[in-house]
mmCIF file with all atom_site columns, C-alpha atoms in Angstrom:
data_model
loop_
_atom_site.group_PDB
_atom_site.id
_atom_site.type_symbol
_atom_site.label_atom_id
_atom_site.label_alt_id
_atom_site.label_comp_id
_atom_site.label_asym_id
_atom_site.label_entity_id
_atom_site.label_seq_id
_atom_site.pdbx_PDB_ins_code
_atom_site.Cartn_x
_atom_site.Cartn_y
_atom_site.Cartn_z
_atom_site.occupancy
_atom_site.B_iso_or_equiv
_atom_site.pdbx_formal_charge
_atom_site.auth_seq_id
_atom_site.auth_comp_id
_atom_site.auth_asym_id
_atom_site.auth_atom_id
_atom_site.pdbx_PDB_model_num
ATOM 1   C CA . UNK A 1 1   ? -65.538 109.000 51.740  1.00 0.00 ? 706 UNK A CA 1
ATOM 2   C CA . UNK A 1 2   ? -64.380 106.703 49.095  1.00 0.00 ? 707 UNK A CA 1
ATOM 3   C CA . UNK A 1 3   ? -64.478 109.080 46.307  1.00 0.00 ? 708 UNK A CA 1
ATOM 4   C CA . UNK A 1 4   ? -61.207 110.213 47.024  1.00 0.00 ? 709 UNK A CA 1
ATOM 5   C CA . UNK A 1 5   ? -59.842 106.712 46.912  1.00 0.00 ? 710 UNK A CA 1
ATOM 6   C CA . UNK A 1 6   ? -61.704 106.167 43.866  1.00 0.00 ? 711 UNK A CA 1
ATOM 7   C CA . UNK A 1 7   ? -60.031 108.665 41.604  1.00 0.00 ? 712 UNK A CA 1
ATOM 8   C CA . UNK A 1 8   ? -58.331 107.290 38.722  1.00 0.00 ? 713 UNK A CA 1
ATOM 9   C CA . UNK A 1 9   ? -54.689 107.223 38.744  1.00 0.00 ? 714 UNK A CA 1
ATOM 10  C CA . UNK A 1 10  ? -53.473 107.777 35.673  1.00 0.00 ? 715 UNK A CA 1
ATOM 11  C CA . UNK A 1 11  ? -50.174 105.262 35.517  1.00 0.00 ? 716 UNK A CA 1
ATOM 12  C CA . UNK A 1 12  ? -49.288 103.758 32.578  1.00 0.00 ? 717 UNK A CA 1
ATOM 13  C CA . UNK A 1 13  ? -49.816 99.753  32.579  1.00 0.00 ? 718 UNK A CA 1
ATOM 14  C CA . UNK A 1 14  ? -47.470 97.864  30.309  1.00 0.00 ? 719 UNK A CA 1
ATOM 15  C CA . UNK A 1 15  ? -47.634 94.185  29.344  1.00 0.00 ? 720 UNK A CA 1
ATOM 16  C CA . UNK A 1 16  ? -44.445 92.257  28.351  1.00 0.00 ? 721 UNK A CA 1
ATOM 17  C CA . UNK A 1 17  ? -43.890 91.190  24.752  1.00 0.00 ? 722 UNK A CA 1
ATOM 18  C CA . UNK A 1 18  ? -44.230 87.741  25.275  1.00 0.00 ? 723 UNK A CA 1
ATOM 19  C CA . UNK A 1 19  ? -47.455 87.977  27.000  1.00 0.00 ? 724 UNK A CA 1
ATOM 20  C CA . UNK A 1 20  ? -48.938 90.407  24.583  1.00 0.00 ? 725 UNK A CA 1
ATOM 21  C CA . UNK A 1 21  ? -47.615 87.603  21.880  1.00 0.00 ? 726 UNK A CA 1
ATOM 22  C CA . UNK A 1 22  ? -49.330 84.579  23.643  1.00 0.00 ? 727 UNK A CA 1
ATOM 23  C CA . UNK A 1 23  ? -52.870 86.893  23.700  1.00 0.00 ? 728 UNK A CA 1
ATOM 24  C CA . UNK A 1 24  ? -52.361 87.364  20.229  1.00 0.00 ? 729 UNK A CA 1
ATOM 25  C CA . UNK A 1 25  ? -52.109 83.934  18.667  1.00 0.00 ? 730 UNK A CA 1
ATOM 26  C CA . UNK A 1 26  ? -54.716 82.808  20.924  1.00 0.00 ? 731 UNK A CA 1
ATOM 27  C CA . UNK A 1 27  ? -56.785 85.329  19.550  1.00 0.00 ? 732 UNK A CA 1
ATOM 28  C CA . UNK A 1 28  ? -55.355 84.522  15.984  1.00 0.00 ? 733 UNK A CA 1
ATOM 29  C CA . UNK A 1 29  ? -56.217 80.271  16.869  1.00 0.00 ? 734 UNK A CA 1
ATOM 30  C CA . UNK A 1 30  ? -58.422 79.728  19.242  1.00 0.00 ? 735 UNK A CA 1
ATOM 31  C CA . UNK A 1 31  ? -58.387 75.949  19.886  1.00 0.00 ? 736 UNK A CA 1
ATOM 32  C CA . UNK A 1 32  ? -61.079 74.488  21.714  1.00 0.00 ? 737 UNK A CA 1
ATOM 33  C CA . UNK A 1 33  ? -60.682 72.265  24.673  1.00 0.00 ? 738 UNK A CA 1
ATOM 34  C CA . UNK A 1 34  ? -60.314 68.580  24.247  1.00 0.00 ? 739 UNK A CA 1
ATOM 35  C CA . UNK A 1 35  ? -63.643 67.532  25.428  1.00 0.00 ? 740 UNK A CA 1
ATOM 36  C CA . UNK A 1 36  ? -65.499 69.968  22.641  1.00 0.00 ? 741 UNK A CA 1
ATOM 37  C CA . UNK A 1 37  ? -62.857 68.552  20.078  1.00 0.00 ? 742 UNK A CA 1
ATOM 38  C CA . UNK A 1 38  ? -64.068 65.082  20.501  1.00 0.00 ? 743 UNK A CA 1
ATOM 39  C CA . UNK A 1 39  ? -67.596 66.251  20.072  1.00 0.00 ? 744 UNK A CA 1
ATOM 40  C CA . UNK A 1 40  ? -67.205 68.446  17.095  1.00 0.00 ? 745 UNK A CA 1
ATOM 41  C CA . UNK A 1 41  ? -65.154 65.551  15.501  1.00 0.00 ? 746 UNK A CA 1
ATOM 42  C CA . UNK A 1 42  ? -67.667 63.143  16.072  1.00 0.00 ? 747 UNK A CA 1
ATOM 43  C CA . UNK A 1 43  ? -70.212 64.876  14.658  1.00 0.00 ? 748 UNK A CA 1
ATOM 44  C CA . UNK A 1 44  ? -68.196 65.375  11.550  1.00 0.00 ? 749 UNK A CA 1
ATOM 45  C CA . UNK A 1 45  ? -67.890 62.005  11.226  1.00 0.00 ? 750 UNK A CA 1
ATOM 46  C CA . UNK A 1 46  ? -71.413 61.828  11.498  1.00 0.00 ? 751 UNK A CA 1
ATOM 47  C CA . UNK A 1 47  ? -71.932 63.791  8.815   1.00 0.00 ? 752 UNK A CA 1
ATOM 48  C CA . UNK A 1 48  ? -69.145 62.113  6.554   1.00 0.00 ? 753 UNK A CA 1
ATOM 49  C CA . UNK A 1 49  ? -71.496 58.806  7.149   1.00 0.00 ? 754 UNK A CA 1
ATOM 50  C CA . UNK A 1 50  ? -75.091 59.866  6.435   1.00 0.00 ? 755 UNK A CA 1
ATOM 51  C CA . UNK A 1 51  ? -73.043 61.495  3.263   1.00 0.00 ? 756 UNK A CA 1
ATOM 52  C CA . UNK A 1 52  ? -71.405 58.341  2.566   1.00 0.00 ? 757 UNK A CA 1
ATOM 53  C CA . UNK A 1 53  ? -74.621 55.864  2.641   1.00 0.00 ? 758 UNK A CA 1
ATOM 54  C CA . UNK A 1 54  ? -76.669 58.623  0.601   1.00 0.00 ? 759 UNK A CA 1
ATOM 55  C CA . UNK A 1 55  ? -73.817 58.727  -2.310  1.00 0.00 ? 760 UNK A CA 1
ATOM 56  C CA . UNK A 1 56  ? -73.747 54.454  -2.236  1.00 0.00 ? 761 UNK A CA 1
ATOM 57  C CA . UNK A 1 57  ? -77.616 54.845  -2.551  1.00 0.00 ? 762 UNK A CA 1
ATOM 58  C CA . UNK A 1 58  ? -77.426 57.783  -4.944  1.00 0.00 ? 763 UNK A CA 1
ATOM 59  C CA . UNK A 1 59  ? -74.827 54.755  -6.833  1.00 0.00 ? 764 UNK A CA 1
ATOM 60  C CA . UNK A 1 60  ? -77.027 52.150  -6.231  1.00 0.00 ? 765 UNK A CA 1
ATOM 61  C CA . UNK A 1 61  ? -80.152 53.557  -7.723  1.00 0.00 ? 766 UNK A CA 1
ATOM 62  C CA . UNK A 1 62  ? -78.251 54.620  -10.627 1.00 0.00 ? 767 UNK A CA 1
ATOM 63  C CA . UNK A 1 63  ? -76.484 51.063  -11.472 1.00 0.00 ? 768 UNK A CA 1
ATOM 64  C CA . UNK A 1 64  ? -80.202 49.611  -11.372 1.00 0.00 ? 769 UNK A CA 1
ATOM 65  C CA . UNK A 1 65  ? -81.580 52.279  -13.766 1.00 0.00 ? 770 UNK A CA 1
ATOM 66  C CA . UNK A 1 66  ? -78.567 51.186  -16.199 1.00 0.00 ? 771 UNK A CA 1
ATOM 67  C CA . UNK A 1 67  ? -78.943 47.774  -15.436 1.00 0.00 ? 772 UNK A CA 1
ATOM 68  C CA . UNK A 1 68  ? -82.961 48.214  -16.136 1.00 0.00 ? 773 UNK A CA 1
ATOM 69  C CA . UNK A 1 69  ? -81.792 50.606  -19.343 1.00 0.00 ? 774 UNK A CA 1
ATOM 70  C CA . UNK A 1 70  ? -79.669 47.597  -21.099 1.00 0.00 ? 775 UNK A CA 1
ATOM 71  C CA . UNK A 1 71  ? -81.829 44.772  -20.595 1.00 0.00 ? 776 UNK A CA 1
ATOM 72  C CA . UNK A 1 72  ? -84.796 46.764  -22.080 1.00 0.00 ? 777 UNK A CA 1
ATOM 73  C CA . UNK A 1 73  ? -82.356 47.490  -25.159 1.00 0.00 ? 778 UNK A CA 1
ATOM 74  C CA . UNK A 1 74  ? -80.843 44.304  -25.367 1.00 0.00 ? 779 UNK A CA 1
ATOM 75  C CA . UNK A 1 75  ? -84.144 43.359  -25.496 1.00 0.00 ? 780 UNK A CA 1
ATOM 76  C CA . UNK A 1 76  ? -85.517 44.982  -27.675 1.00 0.00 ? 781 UNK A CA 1
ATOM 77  C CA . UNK A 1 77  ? -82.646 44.741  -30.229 1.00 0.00 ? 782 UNK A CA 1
ATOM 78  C CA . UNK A 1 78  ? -83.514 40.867  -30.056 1.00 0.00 ? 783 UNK A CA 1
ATOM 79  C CA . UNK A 1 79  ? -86.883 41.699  -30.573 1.00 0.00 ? 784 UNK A CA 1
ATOM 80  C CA . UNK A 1 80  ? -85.771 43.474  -33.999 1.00 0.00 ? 785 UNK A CA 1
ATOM 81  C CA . UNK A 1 81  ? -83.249 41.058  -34.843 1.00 0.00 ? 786 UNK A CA 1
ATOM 82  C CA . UNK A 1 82  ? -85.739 37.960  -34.590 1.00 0.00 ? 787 UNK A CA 1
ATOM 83  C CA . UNK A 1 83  ? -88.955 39.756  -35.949 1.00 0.00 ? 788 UNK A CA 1
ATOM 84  C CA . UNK A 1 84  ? -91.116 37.380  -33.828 1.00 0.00 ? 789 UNK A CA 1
ATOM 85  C CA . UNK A 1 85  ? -91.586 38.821  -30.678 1.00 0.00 ? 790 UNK A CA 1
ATOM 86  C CA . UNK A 1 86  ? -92.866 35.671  -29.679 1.00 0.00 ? 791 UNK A CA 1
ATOM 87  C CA . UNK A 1 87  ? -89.704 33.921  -29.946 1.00 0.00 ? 792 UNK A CA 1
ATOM 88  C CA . UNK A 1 88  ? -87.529 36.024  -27.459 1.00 0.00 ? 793 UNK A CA 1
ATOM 89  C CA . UNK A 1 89  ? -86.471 33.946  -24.667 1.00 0.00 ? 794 UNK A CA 1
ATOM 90  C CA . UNK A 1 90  ? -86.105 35.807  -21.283 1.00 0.00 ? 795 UNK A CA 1
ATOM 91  C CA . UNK A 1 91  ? -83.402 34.597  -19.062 1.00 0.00 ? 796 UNK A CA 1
ATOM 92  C CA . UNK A 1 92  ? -85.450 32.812  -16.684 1.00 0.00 ? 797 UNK A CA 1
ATOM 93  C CA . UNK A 1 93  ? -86.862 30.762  -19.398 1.00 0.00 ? 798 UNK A CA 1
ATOM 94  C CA . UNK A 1 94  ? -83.525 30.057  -20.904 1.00 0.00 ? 799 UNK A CA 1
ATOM 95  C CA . UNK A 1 95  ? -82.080 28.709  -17.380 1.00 0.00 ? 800 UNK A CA 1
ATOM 96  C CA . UNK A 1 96  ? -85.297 26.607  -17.674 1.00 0.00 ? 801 UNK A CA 1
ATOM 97  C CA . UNK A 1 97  ? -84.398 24.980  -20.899 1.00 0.00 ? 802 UNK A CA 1
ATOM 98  C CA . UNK A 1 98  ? -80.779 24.583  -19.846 1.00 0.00 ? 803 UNK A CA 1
ATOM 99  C CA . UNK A 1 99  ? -81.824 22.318  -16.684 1.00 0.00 ? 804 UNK A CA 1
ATOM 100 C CA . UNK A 1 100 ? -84.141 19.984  -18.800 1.00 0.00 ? 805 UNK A CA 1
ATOM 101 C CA . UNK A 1 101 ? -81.022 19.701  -21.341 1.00 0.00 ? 806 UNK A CA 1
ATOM 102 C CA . UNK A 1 102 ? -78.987 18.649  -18.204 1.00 0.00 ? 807 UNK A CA 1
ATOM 103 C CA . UNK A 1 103 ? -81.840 16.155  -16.841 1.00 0.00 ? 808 UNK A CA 1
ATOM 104 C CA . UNK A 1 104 ? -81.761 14.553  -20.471 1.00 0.00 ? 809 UNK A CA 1
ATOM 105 C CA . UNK A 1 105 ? -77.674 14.284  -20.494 1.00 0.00 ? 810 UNK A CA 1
ATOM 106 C CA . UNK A 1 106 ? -78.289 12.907  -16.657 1.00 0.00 ? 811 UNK A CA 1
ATOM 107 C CA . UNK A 1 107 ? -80.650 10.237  -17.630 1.00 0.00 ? 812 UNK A CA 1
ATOM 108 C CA . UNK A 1 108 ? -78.499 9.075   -20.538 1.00 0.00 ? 813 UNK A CA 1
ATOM 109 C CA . UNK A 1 109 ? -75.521 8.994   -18.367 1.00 0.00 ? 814 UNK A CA 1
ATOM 110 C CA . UNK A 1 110 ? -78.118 6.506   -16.247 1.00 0.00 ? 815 UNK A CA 1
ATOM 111 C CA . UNK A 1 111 ? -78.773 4.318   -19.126 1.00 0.00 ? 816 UNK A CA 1
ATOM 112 C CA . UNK A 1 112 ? -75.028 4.441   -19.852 1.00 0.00 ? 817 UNK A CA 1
ATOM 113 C CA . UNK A 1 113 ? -74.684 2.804   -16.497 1.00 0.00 ? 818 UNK A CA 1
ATOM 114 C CA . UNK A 1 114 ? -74.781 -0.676  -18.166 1.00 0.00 ? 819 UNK A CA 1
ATOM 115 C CA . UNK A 1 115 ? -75.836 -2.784  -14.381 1.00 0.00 ? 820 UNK A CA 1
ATOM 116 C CA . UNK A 1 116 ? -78.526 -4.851  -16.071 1.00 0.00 ? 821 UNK A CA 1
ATOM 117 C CA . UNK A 1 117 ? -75.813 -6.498  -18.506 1.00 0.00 ? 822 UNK A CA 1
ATOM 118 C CA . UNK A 1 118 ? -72.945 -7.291  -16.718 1.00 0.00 ? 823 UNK A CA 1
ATOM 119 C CA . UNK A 1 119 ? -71.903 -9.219  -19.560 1.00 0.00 ? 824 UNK A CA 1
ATOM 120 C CA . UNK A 1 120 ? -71.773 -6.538  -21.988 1.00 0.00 ? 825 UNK A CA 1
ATOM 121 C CA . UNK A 1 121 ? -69.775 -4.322  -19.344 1.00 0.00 ? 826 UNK A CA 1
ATOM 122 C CA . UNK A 1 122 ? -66.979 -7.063  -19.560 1.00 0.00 ? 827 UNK A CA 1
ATOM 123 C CA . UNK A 1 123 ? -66.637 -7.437  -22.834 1.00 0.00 ? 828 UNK A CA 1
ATOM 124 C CA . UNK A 1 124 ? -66.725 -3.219  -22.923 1.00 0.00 ? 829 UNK A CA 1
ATOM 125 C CA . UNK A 1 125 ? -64.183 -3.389  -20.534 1.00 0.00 ? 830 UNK A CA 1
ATOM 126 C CA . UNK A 1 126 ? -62.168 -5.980  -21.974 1.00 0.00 ? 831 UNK A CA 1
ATOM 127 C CA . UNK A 1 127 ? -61.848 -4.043  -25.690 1.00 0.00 ? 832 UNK A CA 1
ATOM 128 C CA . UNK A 1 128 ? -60.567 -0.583  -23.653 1.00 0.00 ? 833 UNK A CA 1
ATOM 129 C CA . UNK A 1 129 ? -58.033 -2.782  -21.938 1.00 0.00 ? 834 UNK A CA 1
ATOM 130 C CA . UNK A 1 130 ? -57.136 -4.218  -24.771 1.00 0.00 ? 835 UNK A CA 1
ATOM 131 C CA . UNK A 1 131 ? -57.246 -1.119  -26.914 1.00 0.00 ? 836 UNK A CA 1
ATOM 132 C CA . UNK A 1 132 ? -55.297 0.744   -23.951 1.00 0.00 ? 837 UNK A CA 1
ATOM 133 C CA . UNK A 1 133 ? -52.770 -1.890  -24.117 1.00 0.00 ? 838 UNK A CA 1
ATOM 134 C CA . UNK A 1 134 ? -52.180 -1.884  -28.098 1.00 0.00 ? 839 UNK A CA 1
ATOM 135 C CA . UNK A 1 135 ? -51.990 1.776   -28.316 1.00 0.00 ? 840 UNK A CA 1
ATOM 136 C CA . UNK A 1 136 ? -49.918 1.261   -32.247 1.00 0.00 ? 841 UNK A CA 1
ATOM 137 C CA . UNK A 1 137 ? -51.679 -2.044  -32.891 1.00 0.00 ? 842 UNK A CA 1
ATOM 138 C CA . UNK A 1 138 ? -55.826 -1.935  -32.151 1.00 0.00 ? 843 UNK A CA 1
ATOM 139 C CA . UNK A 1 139 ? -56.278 -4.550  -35.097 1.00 0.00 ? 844 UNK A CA 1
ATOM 140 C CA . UNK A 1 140 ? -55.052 -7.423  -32.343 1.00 0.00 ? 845 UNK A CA 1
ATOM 141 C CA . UNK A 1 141 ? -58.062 -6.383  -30.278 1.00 0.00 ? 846 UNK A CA 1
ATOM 142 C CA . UNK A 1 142 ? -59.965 -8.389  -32.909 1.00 0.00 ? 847 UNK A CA 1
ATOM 143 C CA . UNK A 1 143 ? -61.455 -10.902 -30.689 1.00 0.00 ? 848 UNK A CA 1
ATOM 144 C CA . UNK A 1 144 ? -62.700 -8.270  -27.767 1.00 0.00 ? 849 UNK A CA 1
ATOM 145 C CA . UNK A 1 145 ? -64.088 -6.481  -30.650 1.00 0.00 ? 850 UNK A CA 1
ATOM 146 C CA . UNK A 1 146 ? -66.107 -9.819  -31.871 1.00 0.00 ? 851 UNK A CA 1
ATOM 147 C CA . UNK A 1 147 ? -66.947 -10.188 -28.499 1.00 0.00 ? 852 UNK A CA 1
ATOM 148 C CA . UNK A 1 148 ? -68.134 -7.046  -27.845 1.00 0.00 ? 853 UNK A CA 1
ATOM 149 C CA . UNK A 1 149 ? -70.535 -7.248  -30.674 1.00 0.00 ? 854 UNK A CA 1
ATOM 150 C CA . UNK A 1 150 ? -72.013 -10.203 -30.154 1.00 0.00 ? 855 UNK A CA 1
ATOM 151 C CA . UNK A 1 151 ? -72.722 -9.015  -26.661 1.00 0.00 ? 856 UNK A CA 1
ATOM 152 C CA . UNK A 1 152 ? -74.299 -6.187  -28.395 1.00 0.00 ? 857 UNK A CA 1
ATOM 153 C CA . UNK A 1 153 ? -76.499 -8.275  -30.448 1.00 0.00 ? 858 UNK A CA 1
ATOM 154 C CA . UNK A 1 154 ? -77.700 -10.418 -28.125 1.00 0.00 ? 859 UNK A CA 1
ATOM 155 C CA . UNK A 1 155 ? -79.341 -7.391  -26.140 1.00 0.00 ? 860 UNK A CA 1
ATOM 156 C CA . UNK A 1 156 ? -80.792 -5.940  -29.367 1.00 0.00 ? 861 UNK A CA 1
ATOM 157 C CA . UNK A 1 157 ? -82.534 -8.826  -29.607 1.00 0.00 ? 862 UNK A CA 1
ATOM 158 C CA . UNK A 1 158 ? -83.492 -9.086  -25.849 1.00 0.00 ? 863 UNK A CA 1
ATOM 159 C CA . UNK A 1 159 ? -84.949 -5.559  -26.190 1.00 0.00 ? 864 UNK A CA 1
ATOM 160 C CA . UNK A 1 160 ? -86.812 -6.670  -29.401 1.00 0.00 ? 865 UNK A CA 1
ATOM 161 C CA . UNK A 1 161 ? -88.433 -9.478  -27.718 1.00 0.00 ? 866 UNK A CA 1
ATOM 162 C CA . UNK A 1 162 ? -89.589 -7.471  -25.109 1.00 0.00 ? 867 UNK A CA 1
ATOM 163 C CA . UNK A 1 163 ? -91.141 -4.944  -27.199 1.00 0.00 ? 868 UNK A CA 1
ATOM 164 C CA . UNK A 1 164 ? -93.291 -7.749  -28.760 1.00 0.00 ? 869 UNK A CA 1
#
């Protein structure tokens, strides 16, 4: 019944240039539709991140075991250089020294201050006016200098008595 309909025919089939062209590159470059684009890009730029925070650790890591390399030399060329390993100071113990220097300079600046004497502060003041305003001639500031000293004197001797 149908096998005589089913006998093959043999008729050539041709294909135009231009489609046998378009089959071609598409064979040549597939691209893939947009949707598996997106996905394939985002996991590349996946992968460019988890490479990205494993090279800045890979850094990291590195800088510290430099960092740890140099202060163990530096160290230890101090260490040499003194000959008392005893009297290398470590950083922290320097920063400690440096704020008791700058409570001493703070107290000092308090006892600068000069409250208690009021008359000793005008007399102080007096000279640097006078000084200020003489600029080629300090030797008329004689009097604000006299001043001055006696002012000085008289709280010597106030802190004298008060020792006793």
């Amino acid at each position: 019944m149908g096998s005589a309909q089913s006998s093959s025919s043999t008729a050539p089939v041709s294909f135009s240039q231009d489609l046998v062209d378009h089959l071609a590159d598409n064979v040549a470059s597939p691209e893939p539709s947009p949707a598996r684009q997106g996905s394939i890009d985002a996991q590349i730029r996946a992968r460019i991140q988890a490479e990205l925070q494993h090279l800045r650790a890979e850094e990291q890591s590195v800088r510290d075991q430099i960092h740890a390399a140099l202060e163990k030399e530096n160290l230890d060329r101090e260490r040499a250089m003194a000959g008392d390993p005893d009297s290398i100071k470590t950083s922290a113990s320097l920063l400690a020294d440096l704020d008791g220097v700058r409570a001493k300079v703070d107290r000092f600046h308090a006892r600068r201050d000069l409250t208690e004497y009021p008359a000793l502060r005008e007399h102080s003041d007096a000279l640097v006016a006078c000084y200020k305003n003489n600029p080629s001639a300090p030797l008329d500031c004689w009097h604000q200098v006299d001043q001055f000293k006696a002012s000085v004197a008289e709280i010597e001797q106030q802190h004298i008595k008060s020792l006793q």
